[in-house]
Structure formats: structure tokens, C-alpha cells
Amino acid sequence: MSDTLSLTRIDADLLGALMDRISEFGSTGDGGIDRPALTDAHKAARDWFSGQMRDRGYRVLVDEIGNLFGRIDLAGPDAPLVMIGSHLDSQPKGGRFDGTYGVVAALAAIESFRRDAAEQGITPRCNYVIADWMNEEGARFQPSLLGSSVFAGAVDLDWALERRDRDGKSVAEELVRIGYKGSDPAPRPDLYLEIHIEGDAKMERAGTRIAPFLRHWGALKVRIEVTGEQNHTGPTPMEDRKDAVLGAAYIIAFVRELADTAADTLFTSVARVDVSPNSPNIVPGKAVLFVELRAPEPVMLEWSETRLREALPGLAAKAATSAQIMSIDRRDAGKFDPRLVALTEKIADDFGYARMRLDTIGGHDAVAVNAVVPSIVVAVPSVGGVIHRNDEYTSPEDLAAGGDVLVEMIRRIDAAGGNLDRA
């Protein structure tokens, strides 16, 4: 192991203070947060964080899809631009570390690097920008990764602005309402770094503290509409009922069977069902299912989509209903930049932090950004593998260890003038 005294460390006090304060916005009072995209709580968190960046000399920018950036130029106008970030929106009744840690750690890491560079008389060779991506979670507006996907050119801006929540409110309307319908051009970085909680228990079980993600799984987000016939739950004979929820139940069970058949190479879920008219004494006339299919290889996603399409008519017919696919959002599988993986591992070794390699099954903004610039996600452990829940937790020591790795990545990339082959 290298002499750790020569390594740049995160200002753990700053990181902890930022995490504690931002966790107050949307707090549920039981350790979690409820801060879906473009809600009042999301606005409050962004307003506060924007102030923190401005106070430290960052230029705050907001693009047309509502991505929030804080840019600080430490080198010349033509110097490489390093982007670091994640997201401040959360799931309903979610955890306070998911996404938020990555945004807060970005600020703490850059500030720690600036401090050490000034103390050592080092002139930075790169400029820096913090990214808080809009609607990473996809909880309120679908699809997820919406802001970063527009940034990467994978999704059309106008289409994204037209997305609506379950109350019919559009992204465009809500951006205007909370004051985040920007007009600034999005900064164009040379590379992107993201640090995140693992969201699984593999690291905890292995006793590791740092894990670069090598690959990101592909995903299909399928919206299926089941149509039956609305009627009274009392007098309508059982044999005459066309129950959309019963049809949905057959489809839900089949989606699970797909995953069971494919073992660990396909993960599936139906985590949301919108029922209409949703009255306890009306046979449902309509049900909309939000289906997810996730796999590391395109062939598995193709197989699962084909099986689902083939099975839908028969499954719905078992309940005297019909079903059709209304939309599919597709996210390709891919690999993160191997140079950033190697750099992460070298730095973890230099700090003496036990490490391992992982894939990410869930989506991260780095998945979208990875299509246009070299990118990586670095994970720290999640206690019990809990994520998207109020008791989601990562220890302050592990948060700081991840921050150490992040700030040292910044230092080495900066010393190499942004050249990843030399970092």
C-alpha cells in the first residue's frame, strides 16, 4: 500500500454536514425522505444546494429539461471539464442516501481538492461541474433517467417535457411552477464520475468498502393496458365478469415466471398497477401495469419481450379481458470505462480499502451519460442491502471512504490534465 499521507482525503466533516442538512428537505421523520422530482420538497433541496454552490464560487446553471449544474473553472477556458454528480430526487418514502450522497459528495470532493491544491501551491489543470440530474428515479414521471437521457441525446427534449404524472401534470408545467425551467446550455464534460450507495448486500457480505461497476444491465420498461368491463361487484354474475385486475394478475404472475425460468440472468417486476375506476364495489374496467424486465445481455431482453408479447392475449383472455402494450422504454446494456474502473481499484488499494467488482442492475444517470463520455459509478456498501426505503443506511465511515476515493480520482485525473490514459 502507498503512503496514505500522500493521498488526498475528503473533508468528512463537510460531507457529513451537507448530508445532514439536505436530508431535512422532504424528511419523513423516520430516517427517510419523500422528495419525488419537481415537488416542493425537491425544489427546496435544490434551492438550498444551489446556494451552497454559489457561496463557494460556483456558477449555477439550469438547462431546458431542468438539470441543475454548478460549474467552477479552476483552469483555463480550454481545459478539460470533469463532471461529477447524481440526483436529489427520491422515491416516495425513500431513503436519504440514494442519489443525494453522489451530489453532496461531488461538492465536498471538489472543495477538498481545492483546499489541498491551494495548500500545496498546485495549479489545477481541469475545470469542474457538479450535476444534479432531473427525475433520475422515474417515480413521478416515466421513464427514469429523464434529465440525463435528454442530456445524452437519447430522449427528445419536447417528448420529455410532455411526460405527465398520474395527476396529469406535465414535466414542463412543473418545471415552470417550481422555477427550474432553465435555458442555459448544458455543460459538455470530457468525463463523468458518480458515487452511489450499492443498493444490495454483496459488498457488506464480502466485507468490501469500494466497488466500481463494470457493466450496467439493459432494461425494458413496458406499460401494459388491460381492458375489461366496468360493472357492479354485487349483482354481476361471476361468469359474466370481465375483471381487468384479474387479467392483470395473470400477467403479473407470468412476468415473475419469466424471471424464475431465466434464473439470475433476468430480473422482472410489476411494481405499479393503476386501476380504474378503483372503487371497492366496481368490477375494474381497466388496469395499467408498469412492467420491468432487466438483463445483462440483449438476447435475454429480446427473449423475455417475445415471450411476453406471445403470452399476453391468452393471459388476458383467461379473465375475459384484452391486453395491449402501450409503450416500451428501452435502455441498452453496456460497460463503463475500463480506465476509470482501473483507476478506482488502484486508488482503493492505495487507501487500503477492500474492494470488489460489481454490475449495476438498477439504473443510474451514469448509464445515460456513458453513451457520450467516459463514465463510471463507484459504489459504497448499503447496510442490509436496503434501498428505496426509509431505513436505507450507509455508515459515515463508508461514506467518507467513498469520498476519499472520489477526491483522489479528481486529483489524479487533474494531474494528468484529464487524460485517462495517464491518470
PDB file of C-alpha atoms in Angstrom, residues 138 142-143 220-226 248-249 251-252 255 268-275 287-294 324-329:
ATOM      1  CA  GLY A 138     -38.759   7.873 -12.576  1.00  0.00           C
ATOM      2  CA  GLN A 142     -41.661   7.990 -16.517  1.00  0.00           C
ATOM      3  CA  PRO A 143     -39.179   6.997 -17.783  1.00  0.00           C
ATOM      4  CA  LEU A 220     -37.270  -2.697 -20.832  1.00  0.00           C
ATOM      5  CA  LYS A 221     -39.918  -0.585 -19.101  1.00  0.00           C
ATOM      6  CA  VAL A 222     -43.214  -1.869 -20.534  1.00  0.00           C
ATOM      7  CA  ARG A 223     -46.599  -0.253 -19.955  1.00  0.00           C
ATOM      8  CA  ILE A 224     -49.477  -2.699 -20.494  1.00  0.00           C
ATOM      9  CA  GLU A 225     -53.156  -1.772 -20.535  1.00  0.00           C
ATOM     10  CA  VAL A 226     -55.682  -4.458 -19.593  1.00  0.00           C
ATOM     11  CA  ALA A 248     -53.587  -8.096 -14.710  1.00  0.00           C
ATOM     12  CA  ALA A 249     -52.971 -10.728 -12.023  1.00  0.00           C
ATOM     13  CA  ILE A 251     -49.916 -11.180 -16.404  1.00  0.00           C
ATOM     14  CA  ILE A 252     -48.114 -10.308 -13.166  1.00  0.00           C
ATOM     15  CA  VAL A 255     -43.805 -11.853 -15.540  1.00  0.00           C
ATOM     16  CA  THR A 268     -38.554  -8.728 -13.500  1.00  0.00           C
ATOM     17  CA  SER A 269     -41.150  -6.752 -11.598  1.00  0.00           C
ATOM     18  CA  VAL A 270     -44.589  -5.199 -11.785  1.00  0.00           C
ATOM     19  CA  ALA A 271     -44.297  -2.541  -9.115  1.00  0.00           C
ATOM     20  CA  ARG A 272     -47.188  -0.292 -10.053  1.00  0.00           C
ATOM     21  CA  VAL A 273     -50.760  -1.005 -11.150  1.00  0.00           C
ATOM     22  CA  ASP A 274     -53.181   1.831 -11.890  1.00  0.00           C
ATOM     23  CA  VAL A 275     -56.774   0.596 -11.589  1.00  0.00           C
ATOM     24  CA  ALA A 287     -55.749  -1.730 -15.262  1.00  0.00           C
ATOM     25  CA  VAL A 288     -52.406  -0.326 -16.372  1.00  0.00           C
ATOM     26  CA  LEU A 289     -49.317  -2.338 -15.429  1.00  0.00           C
ATOM     27  CA  PHE A 290     -45.795  -0.944 -15.191  1.00  0.00           C
ATOM     28  CA  VAL A 291     -43.581  -3.918 -16.062  1.00  0.00           C
ATOM     29  CA  GLU A 292     -39.779  -4.004 -15.798  1.00  0.00           C
ATOM     30  CA  LEU A 293     -37.512  -6.537 -17.476  1.00  0.00           C
ATOM     31  CA  ARG A 294     -33.782  -6.242 -16.699  1.00  0.00           C
ATOM     32  CA  GLN A 324     -52.091  -4.401 -25.248  1.00  0.00           C
ATOM     33  CA  ILE A 325     -48.646  -2.905 -24.871  1.00  0.00           C
ATOM     34  CA  MET A 326     -48.983   0.875 -24.770  1.00  0.00           C
ATOM     35  CA  SER A 327     -45.296   1.824 -24.649  1.00  0.00           C
ATOM     36  CA  ILE A 328     -41.817   0.426 -24.139  1.00  0.00           C
ATOM     37  CA  ASP A 329     -38.863   2.444 -22.853  1.00  0.00           C
TER      38      ASP A 329
END
